[in-house]
Amino acid sequence: DKIEFGHILWAGELLGRRALVAGWRGGSKDLVVYWKEGPGPEDYEMEIIDRGIGPAQMVPHRDGDREFLIVSGHGAASVLLYELSRD
């Protein structure tokens, strides 16, 4: 995947699955998550969380059964809250 001016890289567990969150402040300014789907290095699924925000920093947060990403959107000049779900 093409990443321009990468600014976020976080790996851990989200929604009970192995995940890697990435974001970049150049080009499309996307915030994405790569879900690990199997044992091989190519066994992943990429999901776009948002476009055009130019994410600069990200912190995962859990509140009971609910999971969130708190993201500073450099391109959007704001702090954004994303609630994660398996839907």
PDB file of C-alpha atoms in Angstrom:
ATOM      1  CA  ASP A   1       0.000   0.000   0.000  1.00  0.00           C
ATOM      2  CA  LYS A   2       1.207   3.498  -0.780  1.00  0.00           C
ATOM      3  CA  ILE A   3       1.866   5.487   2.382  1.00  0.00           C
ATOM      4  CA  GLU A   4       2.864   9.143   2.093  1.00  0.00           C
ATOM      5  CA  PHE A   5       4.236  10.925   5.162  1.00  0.00           C
ATOM      6  CA  GLY A   6       3.310   8.082   7.526  1.00  0.00           C
ATOM      7  CA  HIS A   7       2.422   9.350  10.958  1.00  0.00           C
ATOM      8  CA  ILE A   8       0.584   6.630  12.886  1.00  0.00           C
ATOM      9  CA  LEU A   9       1.674   3.057  13.436  1.00  0.00           C
ATOM     10  CA  TRP A  10       0.128   1.059  16.257  1.00  0.00           C
ATOM     11  CA  ALA A  11      -0.167  -2.717  16.686  1.00  0.00           C
ATOM     12  CA  GLY A  12      -2.211  -4.650  19.220  1.00  0.00           C
ATOM     13  CA  GLU A  13      -5.607  -6.183  19.770  1.00  0.00           C
ATOM     14  CA  LEU A  14      -8.844  -4.481  18.739  1.00  0.00           C
ATOM     15  CA  LEU A  15     -12.255  -6.145  19.003  1.00  0.00           C
ATOM     16  CA  GLY A  16     -10.514  -9.366  20.006  1.00  0.00           C
ATOM     17  CA  ARG A  17      -8.471  -9.485  16.785  1.00  0.00           C
ATOM     18  CA  ARG A  18      -4.839  -8.726  15.962  1.00  0.00           C
ATOM     19  CA  ALA A  19      -4.681  -5.341  14.273  1.00  0.00           C
ATOM     20  CA  LEU A  20      -2.278  -2.760  12.949  1.00  0.00           C
ATOM     21  CA  VAL A  21      -3.512   0.833  12.667  1.00  0.00           C
ATOM     22  CA  ALA A  22      -1.723   3.129  10.224  1.00  0.00           C
ATOM     23  CA  GLY A  23      -2.248   6.687   9.105  1.00  0.00           C
ATOM     24  CA  TRP A  24      -0.569   9.207   6.878  1.00  0.00           C
ATOM     25  CA  ARG A  25      -0.614  12.959   6.486  1.00  0.00           C
ATOM     26  CA  GLY A  26       0.247  13.053   2.773  1.00  0.00           C
ATOM     27  CA  GLY A  27      -1.656  11.963  -0.325  1.00  0.00           C
ATOM     28  CA  SER A  28      -5.116  10.642   0.569  1.00  0.00           C
ATOM     29  CA  LYS A  29      -4.509  11.308   4.316  1.00  0.00           C
ATOM     30  CA  ASP A  30      -6.104   7.995   5.311  1.00  0.00           C
ATOM     31  CA  LEU A  31      -6.570   6.262   8.629  1.00  0.00           C
ATOM     32  CA  VAL A  32      -6.682   2.479   8.112  1.00  0.00           C
ATOM     33  CA  VAL A  33      -6.623  -0.752  10.058  1.00  0.00           C
ATOM     34  CA  TYR A  34      -5.047  -3.995   8.866  1.00  0.00           C
ATOM     35  CA  TRP A  35      -6.749  -7.032  10.426  1.00  0.00           C
ATOM     36  CA  LYS A  36      -4.582 -10.148  10.683  1.00  0.00           C
ATOM     37  CA  GLU A  37      -6.556 -13.054   9.170  1.00  0.00           C
ATOM     38  CA  GLY A  38      -4.113 -15.973   9.179  1.00  0.00           C
ATOM     39  CA  PRO A  39      -0.553 -17.137   9.898  1.00  0.00           C
ATOM     40  CA  GLY A  40       1.116 -15.900   6.706  1.00  0.00           C
ATOM     41  CA  PRO A  41       2.536 -12.399   6.207  1.00  0.00           C
ATOM     42  CA  GLU A  42       0.073 -11.792   3.380  1.00  0.00           C
ATOM     43  CA  ASP A  43      -2.961 -12.920   5.415  1.00  0.00           C
ATOM     44  CA  TYR A  44      -4.517  -9.585   6.275  1.00  0.00           C
ATOM     45  CA  GLU A  45      -7.536  -7.481   5.391  1.00  0.00           C
ATOM     46  CA  MET A  46      -7.266  -3.689   5.092  1.00  0.00           C
ATOM     47  CA  GLU A  47     -10.183  -1.487   6.136  1.00  0.00           C
ATOM     48  CA  ILE A  48     -10.307   2.277   5.632  1.00  0.00           C
ATOM     49  CA  ILE A  49     -11.560   4.004   8.770  1.00  0.00           C
ATOM     50  CA  ASP A  50     -11.535   7.540   7.350  1.00  0.00           C
ATOM     51  CA  ARG A  51     -10.065   9.579   4.480  1.00  0.00           C
ATOM     52  CA  GLY A  52      -8.781  13.110   4.222  1.00  0.00           C
ATOM     53  CA  ILE A  53      -8.148  13.654   7.944  1.00  0.00           C
ATOM     54  CA  GLY A  54      -4.334  13.521   7.909  1.00  0.00           C
ATOM     55  CA  PRO A  55      -4.052  11.593  11.184  1.00  0.00           C
ATOM     56  CA  ALA A  56      -1.104  12.569  13.363  1.00  0.00           C
ATOM     57  CA  GLN A  57      -1.578  10.615  16.619  1.00  0.00           C
ATOM     58  CA  MET A  58      -3.868   7.805  17.783  1.00  0.00           C
ATOM     59  CA  VAL A  59      -4.755   6.232  21.117  1.00  0.00           C
ATOM     60  CA  PRO A  60      -6.991   3.158  21.511  1.00  0.00           C
ATOM     61  CA  HIS A  61      -9.491   3.281  24.378  1.00  0.00           C
ATOM     62  CA  ARG A  62     -11.764   0.642  25.901  1.00  0.00           C
ATOM     63  CA  ASP A  63     -14.826   1.442  28.025  1.00  0.00           C
ATOM     64  CA  GLY A  64     -16.418  -1.803  29.192  1.00  0.00           C
ATOM     65  CA  ASP A  65     -17.419  -3.700  26.042  1.00  0.00           C
ATOM     66  CA  ARG A  66     -16.970  -0.666  23.780  1.00  0.00           C
ATOM     67  CA  GLU A  67     -13.732   0.126  21.941  1.00  0.00           C
ATOM     68  CA  PHE A  68     -12.669   3.443  20.446  1.00  0.00           C
ATOM     69  CA  LEU A  69      -9.848   5.143  18.592  1.00  0.00           C
ATOM     70  CA  ILE A  70      -9.067   8.709  19.627  1.00  0.00           C
ATOM     71  CA  VAL A  71      -7.290  10.385  16.719  1.00  0.00           C
ATOM     72  CA  SER A  72      -5.843  13.828  16.157  1.00  0.00           C
ATOM     73  CA  GLY A  73      -6.805  14.833  12.639  1.00  0.00           C
ATOM     74  CA  HIS A  74      -4.092  17.219  11.452  1.00  0.00           C
ATOM     75  CA  GLY A  75      -5.824  17.734   8.088  1.00  0.00           C
ATOM     76  CA  ALA A  76      -9.200  18.166   9.801  1.00  0.00           C
ATOM     77  CA  ALA A  77      -7.754  20.360  12.626  1.00  0.00           C
ATOM     78  CA  SER A  78      -9.655  18.349  15.215  1.00  0.00           C
ATOM     79  CA  VAL A  79      -9.683  15.427  17.595  1.00  0.00           C
ATOM     80  CA  LEU A  80     -11.848  12.598  16.279  1.00  0.00           C
ATOM     81  CA  LEU A  81     -13.490   9.712  18.126  1.00  0.00           C
ATOM     82  CA  TYR A  82     -14.239   6.476  16.258  1.00  0.00           C
ATOM     83  CA  GLU A  83     -16.261   3.713  17.901  1.00  0.00           C
ATOM     84  CA  LEU A  84     -15.212   0.294  16.607  1.00  0.00           C
ATOM     85  CA  SER A  85     -17.639  -2.510  15.876  1.00  0.00           C
ATOM     86  CA  ARG A  86     -17.621  -5.851  14.105  1.00  0.00           C
ATOM     87  CA  ASP A  87     -20.562  -4.870  11.874  1.00  0.00           C
TER      88      ASP A  87
END
